[in-house]
mmCIF file of C-alpha atoms (C1' of nucleotides) in Angstrom:
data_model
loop_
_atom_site.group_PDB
_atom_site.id
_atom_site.type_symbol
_atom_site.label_atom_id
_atom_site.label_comp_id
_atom_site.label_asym_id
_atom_site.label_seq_id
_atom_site.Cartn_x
_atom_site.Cartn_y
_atom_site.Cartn_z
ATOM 1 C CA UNK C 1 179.687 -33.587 144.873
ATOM 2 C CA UNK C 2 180.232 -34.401 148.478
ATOM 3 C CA UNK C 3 181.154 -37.850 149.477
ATOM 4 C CA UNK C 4 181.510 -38.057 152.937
ATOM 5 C CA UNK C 5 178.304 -39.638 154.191
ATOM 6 C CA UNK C 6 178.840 -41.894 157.124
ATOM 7 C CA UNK C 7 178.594 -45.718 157.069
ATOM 8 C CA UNK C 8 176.064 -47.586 158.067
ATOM 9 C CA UNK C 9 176.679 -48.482 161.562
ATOM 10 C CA UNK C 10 176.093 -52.437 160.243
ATOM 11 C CA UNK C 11 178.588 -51.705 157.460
ATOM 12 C CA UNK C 12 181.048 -51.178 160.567
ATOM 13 C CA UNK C 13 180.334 -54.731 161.813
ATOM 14 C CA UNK C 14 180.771 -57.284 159.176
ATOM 15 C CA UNK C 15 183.217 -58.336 157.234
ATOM 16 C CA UNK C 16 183.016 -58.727 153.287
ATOM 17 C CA UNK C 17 182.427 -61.866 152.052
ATOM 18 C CA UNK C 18 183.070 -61.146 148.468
ATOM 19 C CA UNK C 19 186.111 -58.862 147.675
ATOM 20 C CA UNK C 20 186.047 -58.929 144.452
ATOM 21 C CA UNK C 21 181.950 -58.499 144.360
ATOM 22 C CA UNK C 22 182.877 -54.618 144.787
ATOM 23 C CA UNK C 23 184.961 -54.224 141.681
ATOM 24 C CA UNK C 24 182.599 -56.069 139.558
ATOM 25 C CA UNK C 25 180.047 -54.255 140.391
ATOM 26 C CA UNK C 26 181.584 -50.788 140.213
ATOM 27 C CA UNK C 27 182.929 -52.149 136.666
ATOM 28 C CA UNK C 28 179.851 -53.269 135.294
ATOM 29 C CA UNK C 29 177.388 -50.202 136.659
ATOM 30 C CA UNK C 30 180.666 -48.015 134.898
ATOM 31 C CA UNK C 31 180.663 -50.278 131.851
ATOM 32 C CA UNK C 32 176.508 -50.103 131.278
ATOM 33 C CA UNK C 33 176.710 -46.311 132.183
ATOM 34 C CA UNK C 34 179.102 -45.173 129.863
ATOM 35 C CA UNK C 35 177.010 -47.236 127.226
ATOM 36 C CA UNK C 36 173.903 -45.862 127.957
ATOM 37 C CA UNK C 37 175.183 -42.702 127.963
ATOM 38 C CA UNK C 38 176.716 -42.931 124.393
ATOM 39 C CA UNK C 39 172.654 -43.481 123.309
ATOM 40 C CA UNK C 40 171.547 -40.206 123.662
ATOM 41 C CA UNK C 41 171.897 -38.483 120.706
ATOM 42 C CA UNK C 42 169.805 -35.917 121.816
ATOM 43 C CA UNK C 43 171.208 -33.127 119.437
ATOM 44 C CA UNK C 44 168.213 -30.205 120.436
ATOM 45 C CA UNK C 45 169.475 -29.770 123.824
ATOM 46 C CA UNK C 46 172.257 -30.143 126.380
ATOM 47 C CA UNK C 47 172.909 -32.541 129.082
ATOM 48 C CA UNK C 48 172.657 -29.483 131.801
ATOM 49 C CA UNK C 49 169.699 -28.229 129.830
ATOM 50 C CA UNK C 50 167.727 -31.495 129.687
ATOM 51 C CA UNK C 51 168.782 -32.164 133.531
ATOM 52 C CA UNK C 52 167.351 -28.634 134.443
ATOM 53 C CA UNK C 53 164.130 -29.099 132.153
ATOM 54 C CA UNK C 54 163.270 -32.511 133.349
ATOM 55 C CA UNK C 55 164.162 -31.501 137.244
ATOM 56 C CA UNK C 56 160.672 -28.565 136.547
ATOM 57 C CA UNK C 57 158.732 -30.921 134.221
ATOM 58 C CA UNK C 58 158.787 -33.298 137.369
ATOM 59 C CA UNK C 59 158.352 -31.215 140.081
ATOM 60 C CA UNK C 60 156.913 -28.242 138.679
ATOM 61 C CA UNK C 61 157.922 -24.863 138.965
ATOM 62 C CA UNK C 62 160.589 -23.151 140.978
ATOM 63 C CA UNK C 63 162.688 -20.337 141.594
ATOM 64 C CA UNK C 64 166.124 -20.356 140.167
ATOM 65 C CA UNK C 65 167.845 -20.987 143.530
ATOM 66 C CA UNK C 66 165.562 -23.765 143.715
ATOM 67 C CA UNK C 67 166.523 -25.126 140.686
ATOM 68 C CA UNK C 68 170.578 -24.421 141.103
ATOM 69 C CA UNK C 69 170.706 -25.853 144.371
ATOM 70 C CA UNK C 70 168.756 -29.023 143.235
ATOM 71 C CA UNK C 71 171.128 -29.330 139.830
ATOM 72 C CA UNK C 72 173.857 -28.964 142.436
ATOM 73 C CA UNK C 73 175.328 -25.898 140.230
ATOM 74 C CA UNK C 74 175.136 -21.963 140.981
ATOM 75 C CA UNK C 75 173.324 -19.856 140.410
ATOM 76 C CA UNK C 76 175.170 -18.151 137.468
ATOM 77 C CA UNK C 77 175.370 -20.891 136.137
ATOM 78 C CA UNK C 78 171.770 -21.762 136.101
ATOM 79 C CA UNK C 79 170.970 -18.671 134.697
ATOM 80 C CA UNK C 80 173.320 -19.231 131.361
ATOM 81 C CA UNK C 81 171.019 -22.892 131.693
ATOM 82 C CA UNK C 82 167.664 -21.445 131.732
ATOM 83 C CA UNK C 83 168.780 -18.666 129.586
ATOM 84 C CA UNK C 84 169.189 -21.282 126.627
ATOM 85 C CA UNK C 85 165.969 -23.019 127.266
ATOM 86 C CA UNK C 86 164.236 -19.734 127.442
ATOM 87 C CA UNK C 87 165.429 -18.906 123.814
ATOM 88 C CA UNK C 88 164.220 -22.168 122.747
ATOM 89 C CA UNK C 89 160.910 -21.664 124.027
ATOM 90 C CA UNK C 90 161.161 -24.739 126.283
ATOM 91 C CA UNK C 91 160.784 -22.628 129.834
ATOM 92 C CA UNK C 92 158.438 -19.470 130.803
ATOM 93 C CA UNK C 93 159.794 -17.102 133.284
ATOM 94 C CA UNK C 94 157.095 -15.239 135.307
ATOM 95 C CA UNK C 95 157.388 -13.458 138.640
ATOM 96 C CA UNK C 96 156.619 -15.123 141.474
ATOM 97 C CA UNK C 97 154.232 -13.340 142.902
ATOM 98 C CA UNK C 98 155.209 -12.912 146.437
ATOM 99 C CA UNK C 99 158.701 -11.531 146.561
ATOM 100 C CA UNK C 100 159.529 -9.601 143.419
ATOM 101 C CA UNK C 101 163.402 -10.451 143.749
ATOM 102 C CA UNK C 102 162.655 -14.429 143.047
ATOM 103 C CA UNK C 103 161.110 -15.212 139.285
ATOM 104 C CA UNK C 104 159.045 -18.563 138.365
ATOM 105 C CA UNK C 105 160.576 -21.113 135.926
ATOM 106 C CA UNK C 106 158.130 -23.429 134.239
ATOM 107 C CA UNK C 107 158.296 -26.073 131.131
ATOM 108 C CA UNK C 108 156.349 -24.795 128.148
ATOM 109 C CA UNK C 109 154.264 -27.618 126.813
ATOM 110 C CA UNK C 110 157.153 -27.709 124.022
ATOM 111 C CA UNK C 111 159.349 -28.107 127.327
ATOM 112 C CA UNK C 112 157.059 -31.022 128.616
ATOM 113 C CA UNK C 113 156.746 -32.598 125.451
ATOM 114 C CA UNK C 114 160.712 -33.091 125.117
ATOM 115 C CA UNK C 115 161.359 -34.366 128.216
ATOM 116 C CA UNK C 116 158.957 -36.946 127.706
ATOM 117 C CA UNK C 117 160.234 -37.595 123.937
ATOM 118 C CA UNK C 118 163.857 -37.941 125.295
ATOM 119 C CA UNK C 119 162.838 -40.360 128.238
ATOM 120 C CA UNK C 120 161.200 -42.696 125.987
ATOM 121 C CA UNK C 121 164.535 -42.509 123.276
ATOM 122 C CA UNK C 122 166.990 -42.892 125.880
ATOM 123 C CA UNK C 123 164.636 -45.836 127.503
ATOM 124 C CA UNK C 124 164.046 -47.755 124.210
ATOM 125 C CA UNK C 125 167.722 -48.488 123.580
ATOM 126 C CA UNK C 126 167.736 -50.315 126.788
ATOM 127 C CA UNK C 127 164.091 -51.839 126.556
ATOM 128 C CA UNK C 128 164.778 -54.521 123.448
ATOM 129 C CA UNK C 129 167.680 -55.452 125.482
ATOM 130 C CA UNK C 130 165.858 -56.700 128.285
ATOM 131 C CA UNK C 131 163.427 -58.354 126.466
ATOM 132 C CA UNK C 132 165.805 -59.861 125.877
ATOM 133 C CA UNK C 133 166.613 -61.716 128.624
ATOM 134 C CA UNK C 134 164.595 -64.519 130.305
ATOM 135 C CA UNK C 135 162.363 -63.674 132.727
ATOM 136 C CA UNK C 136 164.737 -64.872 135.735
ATOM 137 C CA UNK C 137 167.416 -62.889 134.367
ATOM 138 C CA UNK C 138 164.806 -60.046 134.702
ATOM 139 C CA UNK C 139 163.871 -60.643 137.746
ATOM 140 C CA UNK C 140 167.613 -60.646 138.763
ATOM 141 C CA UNK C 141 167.552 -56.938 137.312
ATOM 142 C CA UNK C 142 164.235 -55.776 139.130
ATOM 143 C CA UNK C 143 165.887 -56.684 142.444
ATOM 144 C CA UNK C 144 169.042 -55.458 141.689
ATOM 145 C CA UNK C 145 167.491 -52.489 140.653
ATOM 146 C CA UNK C 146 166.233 -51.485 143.829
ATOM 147 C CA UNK C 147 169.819 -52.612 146.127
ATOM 148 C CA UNK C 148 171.612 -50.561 143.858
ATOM 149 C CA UNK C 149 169.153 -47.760 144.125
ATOM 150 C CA UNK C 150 169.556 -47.782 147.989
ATOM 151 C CA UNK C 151 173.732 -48.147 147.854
ATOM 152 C CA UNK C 152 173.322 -44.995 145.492
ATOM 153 C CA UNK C 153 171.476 -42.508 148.064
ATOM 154 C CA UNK C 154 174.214 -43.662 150.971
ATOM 155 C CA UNK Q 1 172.046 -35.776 133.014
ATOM 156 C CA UNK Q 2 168.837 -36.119 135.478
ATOM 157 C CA UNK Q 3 169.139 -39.246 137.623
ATOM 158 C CA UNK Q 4 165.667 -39.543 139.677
ATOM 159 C CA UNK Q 5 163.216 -39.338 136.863
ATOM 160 C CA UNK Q 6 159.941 -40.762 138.324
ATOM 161 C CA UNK Q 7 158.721 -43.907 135.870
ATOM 162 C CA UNK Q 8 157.166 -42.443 132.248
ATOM 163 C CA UNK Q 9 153.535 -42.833 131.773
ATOM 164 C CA UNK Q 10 154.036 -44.664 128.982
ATOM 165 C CA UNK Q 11 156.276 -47.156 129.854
ATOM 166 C CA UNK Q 12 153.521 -47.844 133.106
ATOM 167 C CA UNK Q 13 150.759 -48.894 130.253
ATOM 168 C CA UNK Q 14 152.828 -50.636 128.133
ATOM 169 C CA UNK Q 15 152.432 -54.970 128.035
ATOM 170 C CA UNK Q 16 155.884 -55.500 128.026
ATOM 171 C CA UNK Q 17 157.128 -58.196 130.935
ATOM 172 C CA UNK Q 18 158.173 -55.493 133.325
ATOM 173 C CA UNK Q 19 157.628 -52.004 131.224
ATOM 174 C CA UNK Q 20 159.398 -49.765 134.132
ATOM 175 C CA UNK Q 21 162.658 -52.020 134.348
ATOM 176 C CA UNK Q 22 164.212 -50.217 131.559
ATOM 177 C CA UNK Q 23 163.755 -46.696 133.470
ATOM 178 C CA UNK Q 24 164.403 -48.497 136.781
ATOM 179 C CA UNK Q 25 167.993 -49.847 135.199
ATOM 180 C CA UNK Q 26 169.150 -46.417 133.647
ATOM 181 C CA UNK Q 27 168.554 -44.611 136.273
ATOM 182 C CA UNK Q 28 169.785 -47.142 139.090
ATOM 183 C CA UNK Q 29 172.710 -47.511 137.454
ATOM 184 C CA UNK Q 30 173.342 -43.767 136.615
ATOM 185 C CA UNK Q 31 173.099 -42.764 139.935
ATOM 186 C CA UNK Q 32 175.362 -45.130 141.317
ATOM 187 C CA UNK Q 33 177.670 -44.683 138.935
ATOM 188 C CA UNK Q 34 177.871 -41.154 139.706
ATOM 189 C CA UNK Q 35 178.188 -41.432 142.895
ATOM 190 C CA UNK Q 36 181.265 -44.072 142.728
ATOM 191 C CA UNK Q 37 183.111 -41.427 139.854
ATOM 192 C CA UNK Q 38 182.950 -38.908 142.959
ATOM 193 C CA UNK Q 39 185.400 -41.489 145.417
ATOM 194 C CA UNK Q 40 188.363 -40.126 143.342
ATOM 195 C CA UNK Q 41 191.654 -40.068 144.844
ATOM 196 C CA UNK Q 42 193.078 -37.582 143.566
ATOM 197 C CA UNK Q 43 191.404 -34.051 143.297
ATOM 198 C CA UNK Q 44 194.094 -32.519 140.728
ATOM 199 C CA UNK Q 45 193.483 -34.659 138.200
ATOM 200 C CA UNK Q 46 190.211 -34.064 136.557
ATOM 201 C CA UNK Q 47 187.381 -36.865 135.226
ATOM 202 C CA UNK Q 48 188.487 -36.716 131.432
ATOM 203 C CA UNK Q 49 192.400 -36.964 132.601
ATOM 204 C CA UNK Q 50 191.569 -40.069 134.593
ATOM 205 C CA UNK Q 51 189.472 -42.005 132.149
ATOM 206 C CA UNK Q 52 192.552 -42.118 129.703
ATOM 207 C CA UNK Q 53 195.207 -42.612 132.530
ATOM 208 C CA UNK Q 54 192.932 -45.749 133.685
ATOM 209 C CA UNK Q 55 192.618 -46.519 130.293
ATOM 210 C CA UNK Q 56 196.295 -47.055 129.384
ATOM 211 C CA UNK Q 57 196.616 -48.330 133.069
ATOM 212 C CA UNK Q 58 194.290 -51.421 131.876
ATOM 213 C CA UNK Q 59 195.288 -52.290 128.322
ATOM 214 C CA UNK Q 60 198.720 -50.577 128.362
ATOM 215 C CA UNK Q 61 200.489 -48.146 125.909
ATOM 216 C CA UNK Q 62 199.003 -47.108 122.872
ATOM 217 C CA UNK Q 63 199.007 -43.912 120.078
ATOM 218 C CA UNK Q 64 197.061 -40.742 120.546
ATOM 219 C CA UNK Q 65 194.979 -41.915 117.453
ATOM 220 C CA UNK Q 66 193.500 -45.291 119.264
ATOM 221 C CA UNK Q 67 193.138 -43.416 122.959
ATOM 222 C CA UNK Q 68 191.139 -40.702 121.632
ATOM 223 C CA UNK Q 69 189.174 -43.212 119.925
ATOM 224 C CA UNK Q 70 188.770 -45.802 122.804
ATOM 225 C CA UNK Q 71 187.636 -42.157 125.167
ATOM 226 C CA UNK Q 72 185.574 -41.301 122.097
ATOM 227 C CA UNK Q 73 186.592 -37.784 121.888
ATOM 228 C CA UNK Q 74 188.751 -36.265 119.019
ATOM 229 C CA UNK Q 75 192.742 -36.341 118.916
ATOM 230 C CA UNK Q 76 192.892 -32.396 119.230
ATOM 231 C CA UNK Q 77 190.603 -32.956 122.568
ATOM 232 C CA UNK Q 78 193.277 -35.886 123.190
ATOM 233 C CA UNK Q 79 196.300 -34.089 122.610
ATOM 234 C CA UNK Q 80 194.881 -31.781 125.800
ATOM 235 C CA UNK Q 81 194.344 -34.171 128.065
ATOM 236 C CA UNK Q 82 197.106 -36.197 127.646
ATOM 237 C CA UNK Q 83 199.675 -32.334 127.711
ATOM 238 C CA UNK Q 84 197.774 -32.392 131.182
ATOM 239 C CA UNK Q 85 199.245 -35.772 132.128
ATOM 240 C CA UNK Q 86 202.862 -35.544 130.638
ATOM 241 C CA UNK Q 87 202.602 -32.353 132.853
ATOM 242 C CA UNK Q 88 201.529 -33.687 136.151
ATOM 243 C CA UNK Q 89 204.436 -36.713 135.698
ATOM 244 C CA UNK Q 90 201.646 -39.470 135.241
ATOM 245 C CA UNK Q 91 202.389 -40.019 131.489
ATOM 246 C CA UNK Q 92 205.429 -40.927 129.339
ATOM 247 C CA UNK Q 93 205.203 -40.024 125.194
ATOM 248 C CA UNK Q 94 208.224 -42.152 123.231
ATOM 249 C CA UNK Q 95 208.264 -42.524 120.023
ATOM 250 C CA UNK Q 96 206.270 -45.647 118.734
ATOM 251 C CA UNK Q 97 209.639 -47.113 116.991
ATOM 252 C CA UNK Q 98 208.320 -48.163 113.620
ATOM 253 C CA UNK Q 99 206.415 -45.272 112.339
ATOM 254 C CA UNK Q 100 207.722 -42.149 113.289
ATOM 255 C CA UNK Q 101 204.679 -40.120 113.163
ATOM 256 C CA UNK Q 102 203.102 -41.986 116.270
ATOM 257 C CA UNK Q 103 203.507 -41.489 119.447
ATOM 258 C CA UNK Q 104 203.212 -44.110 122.681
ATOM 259 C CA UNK Q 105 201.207 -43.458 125.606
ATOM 260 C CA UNK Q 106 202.450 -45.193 128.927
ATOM 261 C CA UNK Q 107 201.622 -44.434 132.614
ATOM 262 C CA UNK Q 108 204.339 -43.696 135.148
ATOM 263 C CA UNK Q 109 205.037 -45.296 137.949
ATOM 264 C CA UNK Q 110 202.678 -42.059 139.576
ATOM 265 C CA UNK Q 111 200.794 -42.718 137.213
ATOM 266 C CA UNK Q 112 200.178 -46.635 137.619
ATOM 267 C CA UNK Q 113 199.416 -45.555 141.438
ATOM 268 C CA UNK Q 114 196.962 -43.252 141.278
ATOM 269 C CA UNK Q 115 194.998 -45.494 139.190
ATOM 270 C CA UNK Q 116 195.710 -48.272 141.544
ATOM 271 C CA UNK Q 117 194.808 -45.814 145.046
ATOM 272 C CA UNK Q 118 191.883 -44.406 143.382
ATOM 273 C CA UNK Q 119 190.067 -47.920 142.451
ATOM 274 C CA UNK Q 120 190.800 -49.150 145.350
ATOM 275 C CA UNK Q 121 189.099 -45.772 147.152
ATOM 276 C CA UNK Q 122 186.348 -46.639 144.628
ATOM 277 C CA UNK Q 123 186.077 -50.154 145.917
ATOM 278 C CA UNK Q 124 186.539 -49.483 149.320
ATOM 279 C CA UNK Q 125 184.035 -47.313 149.178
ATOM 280 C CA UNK Q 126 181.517 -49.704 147.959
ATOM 281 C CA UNK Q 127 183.106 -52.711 149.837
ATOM 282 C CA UNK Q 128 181.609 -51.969 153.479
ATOM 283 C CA UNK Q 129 178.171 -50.902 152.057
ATOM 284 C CA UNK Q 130 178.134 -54.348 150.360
ATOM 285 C CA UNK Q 131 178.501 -55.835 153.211
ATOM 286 C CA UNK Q 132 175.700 -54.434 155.035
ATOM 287 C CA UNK Q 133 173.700 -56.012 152.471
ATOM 288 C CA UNK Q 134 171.899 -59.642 153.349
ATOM 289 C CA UNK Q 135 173.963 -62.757 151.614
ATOM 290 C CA UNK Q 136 170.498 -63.129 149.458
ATOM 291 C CA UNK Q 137 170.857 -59.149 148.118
ATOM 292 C CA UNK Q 138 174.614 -60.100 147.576
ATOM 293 C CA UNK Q 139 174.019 -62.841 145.597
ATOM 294 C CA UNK Q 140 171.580 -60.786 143.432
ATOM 295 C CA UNK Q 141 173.710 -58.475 142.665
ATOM 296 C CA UNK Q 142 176.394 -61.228 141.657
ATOM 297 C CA UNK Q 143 174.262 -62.446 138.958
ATOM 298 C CA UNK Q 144 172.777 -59.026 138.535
ATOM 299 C CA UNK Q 145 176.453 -58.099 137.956
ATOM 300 C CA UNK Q 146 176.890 -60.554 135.253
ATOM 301 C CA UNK Q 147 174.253 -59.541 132.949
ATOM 302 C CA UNK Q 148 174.602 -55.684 133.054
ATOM 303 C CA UNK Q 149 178.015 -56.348 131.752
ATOM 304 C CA UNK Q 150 176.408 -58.155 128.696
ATOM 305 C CA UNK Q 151 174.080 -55.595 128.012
ATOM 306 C CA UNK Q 152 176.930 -52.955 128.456
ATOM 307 C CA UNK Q 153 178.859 -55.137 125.602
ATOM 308 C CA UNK Q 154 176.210 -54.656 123.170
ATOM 309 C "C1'" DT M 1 171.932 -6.752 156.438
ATOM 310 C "C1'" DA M 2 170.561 -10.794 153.934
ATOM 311 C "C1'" DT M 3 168.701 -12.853 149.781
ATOM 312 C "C1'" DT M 4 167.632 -13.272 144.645
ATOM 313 C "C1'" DG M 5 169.216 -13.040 140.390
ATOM 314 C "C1'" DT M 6 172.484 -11.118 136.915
ATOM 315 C "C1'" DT M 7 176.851 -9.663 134.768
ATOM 316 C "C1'" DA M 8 181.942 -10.006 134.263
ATOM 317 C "C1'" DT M 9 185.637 -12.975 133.972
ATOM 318 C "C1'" DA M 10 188.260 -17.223 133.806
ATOM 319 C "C1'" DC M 11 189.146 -22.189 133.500
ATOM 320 C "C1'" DT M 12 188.217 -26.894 131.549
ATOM 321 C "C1'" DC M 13 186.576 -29.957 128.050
ATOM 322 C "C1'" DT M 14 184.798 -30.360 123.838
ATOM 323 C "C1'" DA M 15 184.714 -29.524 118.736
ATOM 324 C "C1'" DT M 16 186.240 -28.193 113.649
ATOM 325 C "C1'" DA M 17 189.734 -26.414 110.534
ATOM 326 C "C1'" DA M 18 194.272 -25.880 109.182
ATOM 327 C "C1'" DC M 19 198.954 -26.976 109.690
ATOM 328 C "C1'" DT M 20 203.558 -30.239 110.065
ATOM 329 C "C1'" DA M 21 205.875 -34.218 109.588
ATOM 330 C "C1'" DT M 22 205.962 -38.804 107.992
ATOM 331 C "C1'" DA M 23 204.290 -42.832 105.247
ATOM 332 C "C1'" DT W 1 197.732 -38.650 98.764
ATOM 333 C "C1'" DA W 2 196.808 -40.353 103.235
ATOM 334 C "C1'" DT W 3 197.716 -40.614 108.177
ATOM 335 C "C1'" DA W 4 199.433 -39.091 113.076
ATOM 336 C "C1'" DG W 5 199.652 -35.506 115.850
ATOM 337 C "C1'" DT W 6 199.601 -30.437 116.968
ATOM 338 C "C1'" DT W 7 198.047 -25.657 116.994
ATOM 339 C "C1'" DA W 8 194.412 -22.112 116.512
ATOM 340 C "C1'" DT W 9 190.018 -20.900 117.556
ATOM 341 C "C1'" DA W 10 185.317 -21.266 119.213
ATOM 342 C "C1'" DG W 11 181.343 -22.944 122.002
ATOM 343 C "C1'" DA W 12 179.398 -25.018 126.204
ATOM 344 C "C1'" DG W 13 179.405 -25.507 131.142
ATOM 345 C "C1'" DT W 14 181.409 -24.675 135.297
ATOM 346 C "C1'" DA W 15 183.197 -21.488 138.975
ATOM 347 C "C1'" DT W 16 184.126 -17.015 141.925
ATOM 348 C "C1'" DA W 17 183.560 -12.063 142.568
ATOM 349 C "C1'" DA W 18 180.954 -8.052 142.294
ATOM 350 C "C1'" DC W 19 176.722 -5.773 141.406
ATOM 351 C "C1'" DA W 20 171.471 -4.206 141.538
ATOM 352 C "C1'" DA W 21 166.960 -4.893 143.278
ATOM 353 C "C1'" DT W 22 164.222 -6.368 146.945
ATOM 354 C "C1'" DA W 23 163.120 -8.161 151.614
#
DNA sequence: TATTGTTATACTCTATAACTATA
DNA sequence: TATAGTTATAGAGTATAACAATA
């Protein structure tokens, strides 16, 4: 992945009045990322598979360059991807009509029933959790939610 | 693992205090996360090598057995990872002195310092964009910072 | 010629099973 | 017998290079 966006020009101006706010909060977003990853326990499918399947169950269909250059992979490796999820009868591959060179990739309702099942799993570890909380310390979260959001797509 | 999912149906009908929050967390959090794993320092050393490295860099030396288990992967999986390091000059393996069968894991002083240069690349990084934030979004994520970390202890 | 998708090949990280040295 | 670590082997997922079909 390519990190060499620019700062913000306002980034450029101030100075930080927190040092130590940036290691806490690359700590703790590390910290409750490595957790939430250790919930999945999705044994049917892959990570890459699951990433690709969700990516066309949200989207809808596309072309395999689409898809490769939107899961940031190439395209061979896509294909191995889709490959799997076509023998599990998550995907369809049709032509797309067109231009015979490109094909079609779209979730089966097997497909679009999965990625909904595993959304909901890997959502209800966290969802107890924050009911947790009391309702300023969600409120806390809803707003952080969104800053951290934004410092993500810099 | 898919980082922009759109909010579930579901979780937009349930009567929960704030049903989407749980999405809105994982996938904040996920996202930023990856995007502060790709400020590395050091391109050679790959994302498995540096999680151990940073992990004996924090709480020290310690056996094959517990760093595999810390990392949660197996000691075969281990034993690569940390061949890699001894290797590249970032590790030291002694003997663990009162049971000869174990082995202690310790960075080098290479070692130490790429853990060292790569956090702080990490943090400064992160730093500037947190200052382009408004003291009010800063001191959200403070206490925002505060409670992921409990939920991440859980 | 350029683009789309596939095949061939190789490298890394992961795992299980089987082995050794030691306790 | 049990434990610590290694070696052997295999399965994903990634990449680059080279190819066929189509535009």
């Amino acid at each position: 992945m390519t990190v060499t966006d620019p700062l913000p020009t306002a980034a450029r101006r101030r100075p930080s009045p927190d040092p130590s706010l940036a290691s806490d909060v690359r700590i703790a977003v590390n910290r409750l990322s490595r957790t939430l990853r250790a919930q999945k326990a999705d044994t049917t499918v892959s990570d890459a598979q699951f990433s690709a399947l969700a990516l066309l169950h949200r989207e809808g269909a596309m072309s395999l360059a689409d898809l490769s250059r939107r899961e940031g992979v190439t395209p061979p490796s896509m294909t191995k991807t889709v490959t799997a999820l076509l023998d599990r009868g998550l995907l369809t591959k049709d032509g797309h009509g067109d231009d015979r060179r490109k094909v079609l990739l779209c979730p089966t309702a097997d497909g679009d029933d999965l990625v909904t099942e595993t959304r909901q799993r890997r959502d209800g570890w966290l969802t107890p959790r924050l009911a947790a909380l009391t309702p300023a310390e969600r409120k806390t979260l809803t707003a952080a939610t969104d800053i951290l959001r934004r410092l993500a797509a810099q």
